[in-house]
Short mmCIF file of C-alpha atoms in Angstrom, two decimals:
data_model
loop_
_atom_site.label_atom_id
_atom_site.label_comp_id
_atom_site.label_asym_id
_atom_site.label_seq_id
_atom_site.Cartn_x
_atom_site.Cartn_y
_atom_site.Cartn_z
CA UNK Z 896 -0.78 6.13 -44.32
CA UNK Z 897 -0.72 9.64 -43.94
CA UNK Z 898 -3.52 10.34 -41.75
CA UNK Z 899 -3.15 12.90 -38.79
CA UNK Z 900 -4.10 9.86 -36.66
CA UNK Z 901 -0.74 7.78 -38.05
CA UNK Z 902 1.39 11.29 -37.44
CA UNK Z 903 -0.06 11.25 -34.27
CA UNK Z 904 0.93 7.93 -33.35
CA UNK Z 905 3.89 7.60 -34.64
CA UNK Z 906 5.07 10.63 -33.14
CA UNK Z 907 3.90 9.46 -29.63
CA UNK Z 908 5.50 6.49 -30.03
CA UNK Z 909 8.82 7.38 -30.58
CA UNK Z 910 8.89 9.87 -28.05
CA UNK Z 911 7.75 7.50 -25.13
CA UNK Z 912 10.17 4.87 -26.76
CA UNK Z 913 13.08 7.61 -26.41
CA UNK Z 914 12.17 8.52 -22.68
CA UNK Z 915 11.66 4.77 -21.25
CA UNK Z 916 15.35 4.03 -23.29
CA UNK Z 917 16.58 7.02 -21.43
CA UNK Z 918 15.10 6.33 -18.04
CA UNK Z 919 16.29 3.11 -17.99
CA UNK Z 920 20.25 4.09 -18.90
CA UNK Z 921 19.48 6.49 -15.81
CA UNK Z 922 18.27 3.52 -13.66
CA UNK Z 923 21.41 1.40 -14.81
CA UNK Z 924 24.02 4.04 -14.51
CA UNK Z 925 23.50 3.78 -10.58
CA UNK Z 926 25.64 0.58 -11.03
CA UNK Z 927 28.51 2.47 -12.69
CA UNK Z 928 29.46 5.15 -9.37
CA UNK Z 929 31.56 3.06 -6.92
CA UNK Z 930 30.36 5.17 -3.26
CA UNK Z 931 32.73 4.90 -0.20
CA UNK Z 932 30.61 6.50 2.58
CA UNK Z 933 32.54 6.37 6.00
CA UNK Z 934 31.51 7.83 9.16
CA UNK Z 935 31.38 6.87 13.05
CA UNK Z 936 29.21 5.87 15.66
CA UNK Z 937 29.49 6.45 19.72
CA UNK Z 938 26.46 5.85 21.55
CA UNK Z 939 27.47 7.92 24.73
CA UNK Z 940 24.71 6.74 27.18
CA UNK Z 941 22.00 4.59 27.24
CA UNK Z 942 18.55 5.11 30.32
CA UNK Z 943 15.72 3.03 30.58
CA UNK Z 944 12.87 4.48 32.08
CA UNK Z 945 9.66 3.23 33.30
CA UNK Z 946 6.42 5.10 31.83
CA UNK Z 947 3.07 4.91 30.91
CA UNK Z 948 2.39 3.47 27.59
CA UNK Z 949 0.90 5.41 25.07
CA UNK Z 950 -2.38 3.36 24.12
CA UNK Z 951 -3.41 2.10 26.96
CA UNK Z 952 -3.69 4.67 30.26
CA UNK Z 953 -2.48 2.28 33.07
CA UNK Z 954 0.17 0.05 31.40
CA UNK Z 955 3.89 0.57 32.37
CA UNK Z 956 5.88 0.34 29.97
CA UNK Z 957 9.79 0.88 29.87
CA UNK Z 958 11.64 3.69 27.74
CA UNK Z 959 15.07 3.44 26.47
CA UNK Z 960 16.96 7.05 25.88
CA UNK Z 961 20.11 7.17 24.01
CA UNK Z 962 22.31 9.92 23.04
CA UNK Z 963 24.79 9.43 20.62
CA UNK Z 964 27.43 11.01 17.93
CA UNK Z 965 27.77 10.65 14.79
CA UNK Z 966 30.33 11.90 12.62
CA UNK Z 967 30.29 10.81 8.91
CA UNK Z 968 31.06 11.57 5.36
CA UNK Z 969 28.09 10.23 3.00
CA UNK Z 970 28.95 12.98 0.12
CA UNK Z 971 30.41 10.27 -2.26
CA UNK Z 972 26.55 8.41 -2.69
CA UNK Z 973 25.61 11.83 -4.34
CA UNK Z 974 25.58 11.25 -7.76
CA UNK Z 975 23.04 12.82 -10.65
CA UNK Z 976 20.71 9.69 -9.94
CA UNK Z 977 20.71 10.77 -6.13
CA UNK Z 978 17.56 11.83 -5.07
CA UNK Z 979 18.06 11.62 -1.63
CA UNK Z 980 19.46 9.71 1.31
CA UNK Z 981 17.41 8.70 4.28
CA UNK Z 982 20.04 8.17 7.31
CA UNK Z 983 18.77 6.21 10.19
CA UNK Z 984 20.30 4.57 13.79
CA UNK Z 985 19.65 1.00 14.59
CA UNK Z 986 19.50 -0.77 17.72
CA UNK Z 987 19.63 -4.60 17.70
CA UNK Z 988 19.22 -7.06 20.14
CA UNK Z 989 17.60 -9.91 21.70
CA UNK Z 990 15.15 -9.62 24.51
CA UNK Z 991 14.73 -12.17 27.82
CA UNK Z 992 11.74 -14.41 25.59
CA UNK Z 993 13.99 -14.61 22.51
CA UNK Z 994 12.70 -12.26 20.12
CA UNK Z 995 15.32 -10.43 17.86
CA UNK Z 996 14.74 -7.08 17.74
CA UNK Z 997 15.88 -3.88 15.34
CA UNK Z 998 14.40 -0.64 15.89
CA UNK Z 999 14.95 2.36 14.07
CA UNK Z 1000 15.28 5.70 16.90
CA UNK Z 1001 16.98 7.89 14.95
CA UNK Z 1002 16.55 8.99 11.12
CA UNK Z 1003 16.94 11.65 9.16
CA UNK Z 1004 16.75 12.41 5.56
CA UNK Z 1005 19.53 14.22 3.54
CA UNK Z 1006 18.73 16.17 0.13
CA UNK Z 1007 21.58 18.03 -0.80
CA UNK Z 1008 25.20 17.06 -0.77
CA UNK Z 1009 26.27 19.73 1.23
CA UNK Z 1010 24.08 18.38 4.08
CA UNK Z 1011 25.91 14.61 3.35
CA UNK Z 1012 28.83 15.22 5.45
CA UNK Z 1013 27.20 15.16 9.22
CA UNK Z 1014 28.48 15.89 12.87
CA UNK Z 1015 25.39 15.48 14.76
CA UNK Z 1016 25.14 14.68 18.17
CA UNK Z 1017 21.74 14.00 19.66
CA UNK Z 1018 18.94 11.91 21.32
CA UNK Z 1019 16.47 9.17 20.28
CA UNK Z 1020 13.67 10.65 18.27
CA UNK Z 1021 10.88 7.75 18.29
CA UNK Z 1022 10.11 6.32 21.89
CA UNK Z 1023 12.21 3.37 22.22
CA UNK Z 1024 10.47 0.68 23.95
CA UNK Z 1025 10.41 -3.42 23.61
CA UNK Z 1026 7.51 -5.80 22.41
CA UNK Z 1027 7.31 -7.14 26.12
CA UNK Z 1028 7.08 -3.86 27.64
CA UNK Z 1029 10.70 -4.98 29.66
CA UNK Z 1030 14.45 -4.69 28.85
CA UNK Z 1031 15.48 -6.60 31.73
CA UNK Z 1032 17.38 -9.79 30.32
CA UNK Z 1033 17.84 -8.59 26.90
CA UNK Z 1034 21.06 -9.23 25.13
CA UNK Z 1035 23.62 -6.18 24.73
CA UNK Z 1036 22.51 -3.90 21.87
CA UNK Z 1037 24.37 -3.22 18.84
CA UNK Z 1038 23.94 0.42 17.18
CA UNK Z 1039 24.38 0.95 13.37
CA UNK Z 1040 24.10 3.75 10.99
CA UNK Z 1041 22.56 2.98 7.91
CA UNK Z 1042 21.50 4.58 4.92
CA UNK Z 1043 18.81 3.95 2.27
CA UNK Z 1044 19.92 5.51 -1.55
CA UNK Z 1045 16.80 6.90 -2.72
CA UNK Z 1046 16.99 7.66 -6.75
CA UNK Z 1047 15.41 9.62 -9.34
CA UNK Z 1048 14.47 6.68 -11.24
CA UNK Z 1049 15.63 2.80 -10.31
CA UNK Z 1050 16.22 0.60 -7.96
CA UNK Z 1051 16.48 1.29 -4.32
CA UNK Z 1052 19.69 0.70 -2.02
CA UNK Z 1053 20.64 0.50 1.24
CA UNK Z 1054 24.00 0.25 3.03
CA UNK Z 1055 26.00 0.31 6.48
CA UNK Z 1056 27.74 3.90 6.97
CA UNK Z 1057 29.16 3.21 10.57
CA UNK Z 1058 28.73 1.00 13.36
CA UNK Z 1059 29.20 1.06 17.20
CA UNK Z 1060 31.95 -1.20 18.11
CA UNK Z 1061 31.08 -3.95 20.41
CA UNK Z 1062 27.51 -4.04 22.04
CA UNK Z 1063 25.84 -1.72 24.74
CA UNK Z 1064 24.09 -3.43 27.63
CA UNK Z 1065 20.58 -2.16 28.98
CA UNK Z 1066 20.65 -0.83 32.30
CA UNK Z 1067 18.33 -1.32 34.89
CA UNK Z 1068 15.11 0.23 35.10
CA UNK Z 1069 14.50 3.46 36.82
CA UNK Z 1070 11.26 5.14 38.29
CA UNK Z 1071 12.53 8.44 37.75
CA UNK Z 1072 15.40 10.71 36.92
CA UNK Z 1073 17.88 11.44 39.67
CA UNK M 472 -17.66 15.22 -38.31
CA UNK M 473 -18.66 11.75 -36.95
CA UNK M 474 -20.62 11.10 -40.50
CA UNK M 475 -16.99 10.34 -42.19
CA UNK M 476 -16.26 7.65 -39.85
CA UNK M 477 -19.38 6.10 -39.64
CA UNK M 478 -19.04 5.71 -43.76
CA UNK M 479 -15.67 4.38 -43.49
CA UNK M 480 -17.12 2.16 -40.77
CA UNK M 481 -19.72 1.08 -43.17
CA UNK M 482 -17.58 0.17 -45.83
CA UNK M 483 -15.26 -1.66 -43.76
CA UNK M 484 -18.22 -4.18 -42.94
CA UNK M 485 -19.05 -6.22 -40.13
CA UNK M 486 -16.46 -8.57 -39.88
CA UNK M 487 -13.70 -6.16 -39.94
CA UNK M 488 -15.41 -4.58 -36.95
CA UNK M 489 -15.25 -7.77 -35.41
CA UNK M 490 -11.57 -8.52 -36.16
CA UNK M 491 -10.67 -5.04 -34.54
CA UNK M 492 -13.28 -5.70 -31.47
CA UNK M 493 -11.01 -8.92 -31.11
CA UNK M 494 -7.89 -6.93 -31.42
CA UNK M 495 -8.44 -4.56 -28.85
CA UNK M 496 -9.80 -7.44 -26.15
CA UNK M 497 -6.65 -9.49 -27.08
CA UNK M 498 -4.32 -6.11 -26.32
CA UNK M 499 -6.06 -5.63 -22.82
CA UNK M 500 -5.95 -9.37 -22.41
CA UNK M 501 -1.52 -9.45 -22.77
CA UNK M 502 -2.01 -6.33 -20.24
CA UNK M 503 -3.59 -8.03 -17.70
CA UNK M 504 -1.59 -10.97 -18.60
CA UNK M 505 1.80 -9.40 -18.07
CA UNK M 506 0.52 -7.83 -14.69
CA UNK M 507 -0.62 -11.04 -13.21
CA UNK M 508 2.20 -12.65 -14.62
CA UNK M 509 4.47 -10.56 -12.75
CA UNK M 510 2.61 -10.15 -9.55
CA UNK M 511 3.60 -14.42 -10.27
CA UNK M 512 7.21 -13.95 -10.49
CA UNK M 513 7.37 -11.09 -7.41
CA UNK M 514 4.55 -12.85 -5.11
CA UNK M 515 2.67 -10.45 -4.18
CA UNK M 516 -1.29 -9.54 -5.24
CA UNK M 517 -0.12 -5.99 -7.27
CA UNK M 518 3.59 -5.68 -8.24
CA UNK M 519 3.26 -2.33 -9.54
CA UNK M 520 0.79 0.06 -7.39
CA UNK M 521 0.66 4.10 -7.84
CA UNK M 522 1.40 6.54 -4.78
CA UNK M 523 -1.76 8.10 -3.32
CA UNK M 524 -0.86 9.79 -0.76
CA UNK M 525 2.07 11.92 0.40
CA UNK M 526 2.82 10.81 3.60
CA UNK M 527 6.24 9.76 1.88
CA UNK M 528 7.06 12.90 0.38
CA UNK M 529 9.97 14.22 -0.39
CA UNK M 530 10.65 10.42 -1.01
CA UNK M 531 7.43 9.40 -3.23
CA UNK M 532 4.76 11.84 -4.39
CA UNK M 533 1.31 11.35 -5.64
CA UNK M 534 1.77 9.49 -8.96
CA UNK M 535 4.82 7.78 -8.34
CA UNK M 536 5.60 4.15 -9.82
CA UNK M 537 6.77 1.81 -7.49
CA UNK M 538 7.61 -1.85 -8.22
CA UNK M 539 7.24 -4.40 -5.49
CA UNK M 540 8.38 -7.52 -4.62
CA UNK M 541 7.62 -10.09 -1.50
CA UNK M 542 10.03 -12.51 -1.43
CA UNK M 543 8.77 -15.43 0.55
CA UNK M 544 10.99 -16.64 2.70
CA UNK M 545 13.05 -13.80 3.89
CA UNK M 546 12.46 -11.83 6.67
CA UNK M 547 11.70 -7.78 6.46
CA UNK M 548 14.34 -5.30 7.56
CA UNK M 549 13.95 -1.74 9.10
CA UNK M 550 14.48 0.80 6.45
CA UNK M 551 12.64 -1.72 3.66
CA UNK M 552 9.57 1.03 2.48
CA UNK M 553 6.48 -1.54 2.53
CA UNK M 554 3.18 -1.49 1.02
CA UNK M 555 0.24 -2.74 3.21
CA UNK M 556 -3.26 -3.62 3.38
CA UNK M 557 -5.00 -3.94 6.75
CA UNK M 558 -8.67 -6.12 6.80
CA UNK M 559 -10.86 -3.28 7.01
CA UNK M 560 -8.98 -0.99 5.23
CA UNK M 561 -10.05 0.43 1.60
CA UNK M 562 -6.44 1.64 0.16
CA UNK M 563 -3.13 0.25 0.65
CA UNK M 564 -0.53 2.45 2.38
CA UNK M 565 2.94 2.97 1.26
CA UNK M 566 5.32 3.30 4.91
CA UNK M 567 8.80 2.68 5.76
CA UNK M 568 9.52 -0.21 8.52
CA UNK M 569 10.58 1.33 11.48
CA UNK M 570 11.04 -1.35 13.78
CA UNK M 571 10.83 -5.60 13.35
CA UNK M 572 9.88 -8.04 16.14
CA UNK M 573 11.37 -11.69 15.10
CA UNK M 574 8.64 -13.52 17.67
CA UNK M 575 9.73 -17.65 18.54
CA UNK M 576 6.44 -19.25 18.26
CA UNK M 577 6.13 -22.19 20.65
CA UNK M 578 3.92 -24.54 19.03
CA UNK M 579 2.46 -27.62 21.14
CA UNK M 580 4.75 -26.92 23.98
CA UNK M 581 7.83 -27.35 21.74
CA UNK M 582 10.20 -23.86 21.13
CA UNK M 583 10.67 -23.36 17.35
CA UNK M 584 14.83 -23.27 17.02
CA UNK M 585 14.84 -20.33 15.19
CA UNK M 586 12.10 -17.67 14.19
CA UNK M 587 10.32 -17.42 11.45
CA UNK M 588 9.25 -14.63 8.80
CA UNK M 589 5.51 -15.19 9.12
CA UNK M 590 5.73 -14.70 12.77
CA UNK M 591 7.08 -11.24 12.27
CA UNK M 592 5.78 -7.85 13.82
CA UNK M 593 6.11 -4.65 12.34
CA UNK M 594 5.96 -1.30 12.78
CA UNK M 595 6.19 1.37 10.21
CA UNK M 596 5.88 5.20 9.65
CA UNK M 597 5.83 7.59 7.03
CA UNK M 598 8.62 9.63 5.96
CA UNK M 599 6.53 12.55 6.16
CA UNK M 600 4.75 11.92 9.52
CA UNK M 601 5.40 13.01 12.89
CA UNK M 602 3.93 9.66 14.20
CA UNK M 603 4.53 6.30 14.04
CA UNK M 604 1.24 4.03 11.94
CA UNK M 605 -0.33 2.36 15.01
CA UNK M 606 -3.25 4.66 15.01
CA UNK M 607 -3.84 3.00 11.20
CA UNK M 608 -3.67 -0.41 12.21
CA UNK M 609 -7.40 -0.57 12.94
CA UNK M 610 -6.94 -1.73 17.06
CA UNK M 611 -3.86 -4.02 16.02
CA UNK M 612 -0.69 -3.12 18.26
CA UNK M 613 1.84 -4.26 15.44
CA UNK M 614 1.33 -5.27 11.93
CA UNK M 615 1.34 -8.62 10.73
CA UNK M 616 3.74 -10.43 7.74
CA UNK M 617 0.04 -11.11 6.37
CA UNK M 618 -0.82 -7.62 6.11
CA UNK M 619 2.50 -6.82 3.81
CA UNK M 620 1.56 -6.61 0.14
CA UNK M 621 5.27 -5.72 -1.18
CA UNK M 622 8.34 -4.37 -0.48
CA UNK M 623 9.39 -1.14 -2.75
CA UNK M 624 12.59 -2.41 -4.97
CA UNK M 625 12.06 0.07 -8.08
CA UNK M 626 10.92 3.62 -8.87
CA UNK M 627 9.23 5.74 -11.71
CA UNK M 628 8.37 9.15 -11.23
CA UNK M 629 5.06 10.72 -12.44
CA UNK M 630 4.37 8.29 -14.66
CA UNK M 631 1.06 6.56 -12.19
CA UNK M 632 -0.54 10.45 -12.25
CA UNK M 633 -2.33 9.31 -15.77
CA UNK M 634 -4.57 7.09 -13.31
CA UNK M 635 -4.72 9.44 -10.27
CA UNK M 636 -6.24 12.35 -12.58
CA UNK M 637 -8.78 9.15 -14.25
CA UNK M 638 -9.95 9.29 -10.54
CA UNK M 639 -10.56 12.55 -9.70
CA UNK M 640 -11.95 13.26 -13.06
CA UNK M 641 -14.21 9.96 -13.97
CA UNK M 642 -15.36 12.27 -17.22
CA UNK M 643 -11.62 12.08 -18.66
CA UNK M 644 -11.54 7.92 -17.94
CA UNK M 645 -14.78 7.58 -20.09
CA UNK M 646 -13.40 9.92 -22.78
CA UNK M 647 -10.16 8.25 -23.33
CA UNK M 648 -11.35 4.35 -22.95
CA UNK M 649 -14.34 5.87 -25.72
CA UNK M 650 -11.70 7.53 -27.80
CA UNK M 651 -9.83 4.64 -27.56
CA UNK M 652 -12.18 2.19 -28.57
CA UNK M 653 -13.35 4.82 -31.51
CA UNK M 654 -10.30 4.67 -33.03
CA UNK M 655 -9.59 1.22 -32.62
CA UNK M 656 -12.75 0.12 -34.28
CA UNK M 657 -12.34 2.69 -37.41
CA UNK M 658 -8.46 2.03 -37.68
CA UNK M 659 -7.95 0.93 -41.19
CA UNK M 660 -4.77 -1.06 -41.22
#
């Protein structure tokens, strides 16, 4: 009853008891915080390109380049369960053989609430390119900001901080820059 | 120190050690139970898996817990952090989805109305990389909704390291399954 190997056990259990209990009142207290994150979106130009692709030496492929600005205020989805944000632009559209698109050419990932309220105005970071190589006949694109709650323990979230009002056509192709 | 035990062990007599063999198989028996029970509920082949790499870091780190789930029906978004398994492939890799292709299958001439979630391409990166995955997709230009073992809903820290160190150090997995079984054999009660 009193053997070291009891102590030993009992001691162990409690304590893992006591830190699973407290993990999960950490996980459920996300719930409790009510976030308002606002922010905007302007997309300020949109190029498509035609290149070479980058698997296969004499493909073409077509580029899309987009600069954009984004002003927003993300501060209120840091709470003490906040590990971090990750922050990323979405295009979405439809292309001329029907296949509904979303593609990610912008992200970034925000660790300190300090850094959560952002004025950034920039370019597309991953080549932005469709499945059929072509963005003639695609629908208009619509651009959102999104955001993906990251905790320290729980469940994962994600959420719309801004969006582009309206959708962006594609412009023609173009052999090179003028 | 050992002769102790073995007296108790002794004393306790032979069906007593077979009770407690039968105690411990029927403990790792509910384990194994509750794991495929819940890979069941989630659909997918491992609901829980441990972080190996840290392609995802500052998001996931080696020895992270993550839950999964693979909801059959519904469609993956950009942004959803996926687990996946190419053919070919030893260990499954935990990357974000950084771009979805919804492809309209036309199947014996006829245009499906709407697409459809199997039909899906993929492509996903880590948080951590510079590069998008399509150098790990073994020759394949996207990934496939077959590939996909999970999506990540839930997160432990540190708690999946216990099996990362069992790896690296196979001496410390013999140790503790042999401790274990020690004491569960001699364990009077």
């Amino acid at each position: 009853m009193h053997s070291i190997y009891a102590r030993v056990n009992n001691v162990s259990a409690t304590i893992s008891t006591i830190v699973m209990v407290l993990l999960g009142a950490m996980a459920l207290s996300s719930f409790v915080f009510n976030p308002h994150p606002t922010g905007s979106l302007e997309v300020t130009s949109v190029k498509v390109f035609a290149g070479e692709t980058r698997r296969y030496p004499h493909r073409r492929q077509e580029y899309a380049f987009v600069t954009f600005n984004i002003t927003a205020d993300l501060s209120s989805l840091f709470n003490w369960n906040t590990k971090q944000l990750f922050v990323y632009l979405e295009a979405e559209y439809t292309n001329a053989k029907g296949v509904r698109n979303e593609v990610v050419f912008w992200d970034r990932i925000v660790r300190r609430k300090e850094d959560a309220v952002m004025a950034v105005s920039g370019k597309n970071k991953y080549p932005f390119r469709d499945v059929s190589a072509k963005f003639k006949g695609s629908t208009a694109a619509n651009y959102t900001l999104k955001y993906n709650l990251m905790p320290f323990v729980g469940i994962l979230t994600y959420g719309e901080a801004a969006r582009v009002m309206g959708p962006i056509e594609f412009p023609l192709a173009r052999e090179r820059v003028e | 120190m050992f002769s102790e035990e073995l007296k108790t062990l002794r004393k306790l007599g032979f069906r007593h050690l077979l009770l407690q063999t039968l105690n411990f198989a029927s403990v790792l028996a509910s384990g194994l139970m509750i794991y495929k029970g819940l890979g069941l509920i989630t659909n997918t082949e491992s609901p829980i898996v441990v972080v190996l790499s840290g392609s995802m870091e500052p998001a996931f780190h080696r020895g992270d817990i993550l839950f999964l789930v693979n909801p059959p029906n519904a469609r993956y978004e950009i942004g959803d952090i996926t687990v996946y398994k190419i053919p070919g492939q030893d260990i499954p890799i935990v990357h974000r989805i950084l771009e979805t292709h919804d492809v309209v299958k036309v199947v014996n001439g006829v245009r499906e109305a709407k697409p459809r979630p199997e039909n899906q391409l993929i492509l996903t990166k880590g948080d951590n990389n510079y590069l998008d995955d399509v150098e790990l997709y073994q020759g394949l230009d996207w990934l496939e909704r077959k590939h996909i073992v999970g999506k990540v809903r839930g997160f432990l820290p540190y708690v999946g390291y216990v099996t990362i160190a069992m790896n690296d150090f196979p001496q410390l997995k013999c140790a503790l399954l042999g401790g274990l079984g020690l004491l569960a054999l001699v364990q009077r009660e």
